[in-house]
Amino acid sequence: MSLDKPYLDVPGTIIFDAEQSRKGYWLNQFCMSLMKAENRERFKADERAYLDEWAMTEEQKQAVLARDLNWCMRTGGNIYFLAKIGATDGKSFQQMAGSMTGMTEEEYRNMMVGGGRSPEGNRFLGEDGDAQPQHQPQGKAGHKTTGSN
Amino acid sequence: MSLDKPYLDVPGTIIFDAEQSRKGYWLNQFCMSLMKAENRERFKADERAYLDEWAMTEEQKQAVLARDLNWCMRTGGNIYFLAKIGATDGKSFQQMAGSMTGMTEEEYRNMMVGGGRSPEGNRFLGEDGDAQPQHQPQGKAGHKTTGSN
Amino acid sequence: MAKITASVYTSHVPAIGAAIDLGKTQEPYWQPLFAGYDFSKEWEKAQKPDVVFLVFNDHATAFSLDMIPTFAIGTAAEYQPADEGWGPRPVPAVHGHPALAAHIAQSVIQDDFDLTIVNKMDVDHGLTVPLSLMFGQPPQSDYRWPCKVIPFAVNVVQYPVPSGNRCFQLGKAIRKAIESFDEDLNVQIWGTGGMSHQLQGPRAGLINKDWDNRFLDRLIAEPAELAKVPHIEYVREAGSEGIELVMWLIARGAMADVAGGPAPKVVYRFFHVPASNTAVGHLILENQPA
Amino acid sequence: MAKITASVYTSHVPAIGAAIDLGKTQEPYWQPLFAGYDFSKEWEKAQKPDVVFLVFNDHATAFSLDMIPTFAIGTAAEYQPADEGWGPRPVPAVHGHPALAAHIAQSVIQDDFDLTIVNKMDVDHGLTVPLSLMFGQPPQSDYRWPCKVIPFAVNVVQYPVPSGNRCFQLGKAIRKAIESFDEDLNVQIWGTGGMSHQLQGPRAGLINKDWDNRFLDRLIAEPAELAKVPHIEYVREAGSEGIELVMWLIARGAMADVAGGPAPKVVYRFFHVPASNTAVGHLILENQPA
Ligand SMILES: [Fe+3]
Ligand SMILES: [Fe+3]
């Protein structure tokens, strides 16, 4: 029997376990390289060329170029590693976290000032909270297409 | 109460514990640097200058220059680290280990072929085995001065 | 003899460090948070600890995926503030206590905790933000932290992280180790990280005040029970990064009552939402004379 | 399901690697030693393991004093033979089994062993010499090791090293982890290092045949009792580097009898003095059908 992964039924969440870590190894190591100022400069000068120095999958490179952190995470990225891309771009953790919800920066900031996202309806997949798949993207981005939040 | 060090009464032996490790930190890290071929070349070209690049004590540097491995160990060196100096000099582990006994290479080799050093008399300080302080140096080097082994 | 006199618990959000370093602590957004630590700074001035045993986690800073220690104890003399991508925080270097750290390592490994010993490590916001919160910014005239620090890093980045109970038991072993050290030292143990937060995915921004406050209640009153809470409850109730709270159990396990002594005194308790993405909790417990 | 079919125990002296690499195996000094592994090579050809879980220690090669993990499991896809100062050994790269290794890491950490996970590590003679002894030199026509290898490094360089009992218990947890892996795999677990030797000081060259052979007897017949032997006995009786033998207890703890199954079959036993400074011991135990 394989090991339990009791965390697979938490909505809107990817737990960085050994399997994700293996999948994301080169993506995350690329991110670590951005802790050196000279690497940040080289990356900014030619992102594609810099990414091509790493044994990442093409999908991982596309996800980085698109700055789509949810996509990066699906390909094995971990937020503490991915934060180095955000730092290179001059983004805060709040901007990075917010970007994964579909909300605007202001919408996300207001949610946090208002006490943050409620756990109600967001504990198990299949409930009806705002983090559930059927309610993505959130904020105005969601209103446009679904008419409800 | 401080932690027990039950190994202090073993003759001719220094256990590489946390205290030795702290004492020998830079000496051992210098040794690690010799795992790179270019560093071995630089060290061989000017040993003193290379040693001066490291935050070692003067005594540690003298011990290395003298290739006195017992002295190196007293200043915090560990044999697996110090072995990198031996490797740089083209010495085997047997030559290095033997050098700490006072025996010639041949004497030490013969002792090993003959079944090695007996533990008899060498378990506790104060016994009368050949590894005890009162019997150093061993082999012909010892015979010269004491007339007995 | 060395004595653990108190334990301190606090969140360690990077944005708090940025707010301090950029002089924003009196802005309306930040003012209530920093006011929550005014008591603590005064308290530390009176306490004058010699050493802080500081439990924190590295956030992919000193440890990449090349090597991920479950528990790592710093036995070095000095640690530099890390460049996490925004440049290093403008705070003093951290001075260690190699002799006490080596003593603890030896004792705790012999008690069957499989530590990694670390002699070279840049320390990130996980360690420096709690120092700033508790001690304030050291003046230029005396630019150093007021005590030595033993950094103790816990893996909470790659699952599986150590269980709450493993952390609690480790705290007990650390207590035994510290209190068997010969030198007279006033030692505090800090647990940092948390409280509820999630930094990833469509569920980012999750906060659970009720769960957090219940965690504080139980941490004070029934830590051994609290230590039985499985990982999945942290994730479900306090967000994927809420798992950092297991580190608080290490500090709690090192308190005297766990070893049969009197219950600690709750000197201070504070809770605030938000700091950036995170619920900030803070607690000070003092050991009482037997 | 993955199955541990056998455990192998062997010393891992660097000079043995040098003798192989320099073509000296038929010299009078070395011939008796290598003859002692003829059976083992034939046995491995018949066994055809898919994976070897190889317990060894790093000798200040991959790990400097910057970071000393008590237990480190390799979850990488590949490991290169290290340059220990004489240049890398001319042997193939070692291929890992990342999926099984990650599975073991997860299981064993949840069982309260505080592993360090390693994804980048050059492997020294501690790992490559046992491979050479058991599999011989791979032919140029098929230049690779015949199976995957999960490197598991134990700190036996800086005291305190893990206790014999901790190692034995860890072996049990590793068994549980391996035998819960879904894929059908023939897995062997190897314990390497030892036997009696001392590489330092005026006591260098110590060998204790009687103690070594009693260790082999007890490893076969009463491993749980043997696991209670304290460090100091290894040092006193088997030399300062004889402490490496605690690693054999990890492999032994992973055998079926320890978990209530039938006693293993002693397939082979060999002992020879000296290889350079070291007493060479070698043992093969096969698990039997329940
Ligand atoms: Fe954190
Ligand atoms: Fe060895």
PDB file of N, CA and C and ligand atoms in Angstrom, chain B residues 80, chain D residues 12-14 57 59 125-126 156 192-194 197 199 241 244 247, ligand 2:
ATOM      1  N   TYR B  80      39.760  11.963   8.892  1.00  0.00           N
ATOM      2  CA  TYR B  80      39.180  11.924   7.543  1.00  0.00           C
ATOM      3  C   TYR B  80      39.409  13.237   6.809  1.00  0.00           C
TER       4      TYR B  80
ATOM      5  N   HIS D  12      34.423  -1.398   4.112  1.00  0.00           N
ATOM      6  CA  HIS D  12      34.488  -0.562   2.888  1.00  0.00           C
ATOM      7  C   HIS D  12      35.783   0.245   2.816  1.00  0.00           C
ATOM      8  N   VAL D  13      36.902  -0.384   3.039  1.00  0.00           N
ATOM      9  CA  VAL D  13      38.221   0.250   3.116  1.00  0.00           C
ATOM     10  C   VAL D  13      38.638   0.932   1.796  1.00  0.00           C
ATOM     11  N   PRO D  14      39.143   2.168   1.838  1.00  0.00           N
ATOM     12  CA  PRO D  14      39.548   2.832   0.587  1.00  0.00           C
ATOM     13  C   PRO D  14      40.627   2.074  -0.175  1.00  0.00           C
ATOM     14  N   ASN D  57      28.841   5.496   5.434  1.00  0.00           N
ATOM     15  CA  ASN D  57      29.118   6.823   5.968  1.00  0.00           C
ATOM     16  C   ASN D  57      30.015   7.581   5.021  1.00  0.00           C
ATOM     17  N   HIS D  59      33.007  10.119   4.447  1.00  0.00           N
ATOM     18  CA  HIS D  59      34.259  10.341   5.177  1.00  0.00           C
ATOM     19  C   HIS D  59      34.773  11.755   4.885  1.00  0.00           C
ATOM     20  N   HIS D 125      34.284   6.294  -1.138  1.00  0.00           N
ATOM     21  CA  HIS D 125      34.585   4.863  -1.105  1.00  0.00           C
ATOM     22  C   HIS D 125      33.631   4.085  -0.190  1.00  0.00           C
ATOM     23  N   GLY D 126      33.078   4.762   0.799  1.00  0.00           N
ATOM     24  CA  GLY D 126      32.147   4.087   1.701  1.00  0.00           C
ATOM     25  C   GLY D 126      31.002   3.448   0.938  1.00  0.00           C
ATOM     26  N   VAL D 156      29.205   8.966  11.422  1.00  0.00           N
ATOM     27  CA  VAL D 156      30.041   8.277  12.401  1.00  0.00           C
ATOM     28  C   VAL D 156      31.388   8.996  12.508  1.00  0.00           C
ATOM     29  N   THR D 192      27.463  -1.207   5.823  1.00  0.00           N
ATOM     30  CA  THR D 192      28.892  -1.210   5.476  1.00  0.00           C
ATOM     31  C   THR D 192      29.727  -0.515   6.553  1.00  0.00           C
ATOM     32  N   GLY D 193      31.063  -0.616   6.415  1.00  0.00           N
ATOM     33  CA  GLY D 193      31.984  -0.005   7.382  1.00  0.00           C
ATOM     34  C   GLY D 193      32.570  -1.052   8.315  1.00  0.00           C
ATOM     35  N   GLY D 194      33.484  -0.602   9.174  1.00  0.00           N
ATOM     36  CA  GLY D 194      34.112  -1.534  10.109  1.00  0.00           C
ATOM     37  C   GLY D 194      34.990  -2.543   9.371  1.00  0.00           C
ATOM     38  N   HIS D 197      39.073  -1.203  13.532  1.00  0.00           N
ATOM     39  CA  HIS D 197      40.185  -0.419  12.975  1.00  0.00           C
ATOM     40  C   HIS D 197      40.300   0.909  13.696  1.00  0.00           C
ATOM     41  N   LEU D 199      42.450   4.582  12.898  1.00  0.00           N
ATOM     42  CA  LEU D 199      43.288   5.271  11.899  1.00  0.00           C
ATOM     43  C   LEU D 199      44.075   6.419  12.493  1.00  0.00           C
ATOM     44  N   GLU D 241      37.663   3.945  14.922  1.00  0.00           N
ATOM     45  CA  GLU D 241      36.877   3.902  13.686  1.00  0.00           C
ATOM     46  C   GLU D 241      35.987   2.646  13.627  1.00  0.00           C
ATOM     47  N   GLU D 244      32.024   2.525  13.190  1.00  0.00           N
ATOM     48  CA  GLU D 244      31.262   2.376  11.937  1.00  0.00           C
ATOM     49  C   GLU D 244      30.319   1.178  11.966  1.00  0.00           C
ATOM     50  N   MET D 247      26.436   0.939  11.834  1.00  0.00           N
ATOM     51  CA  MET D 247      25.651   0.985  10.595  1.00  0.00           C
ATOM     52  C   MET D 247      25.117  -0.393  10.206  1.00  0.00           C
TER      53      MET D 247
HETATM   54 FE    FE E   2      34.750   3.955   6.685  1.00  0.00          FE
END
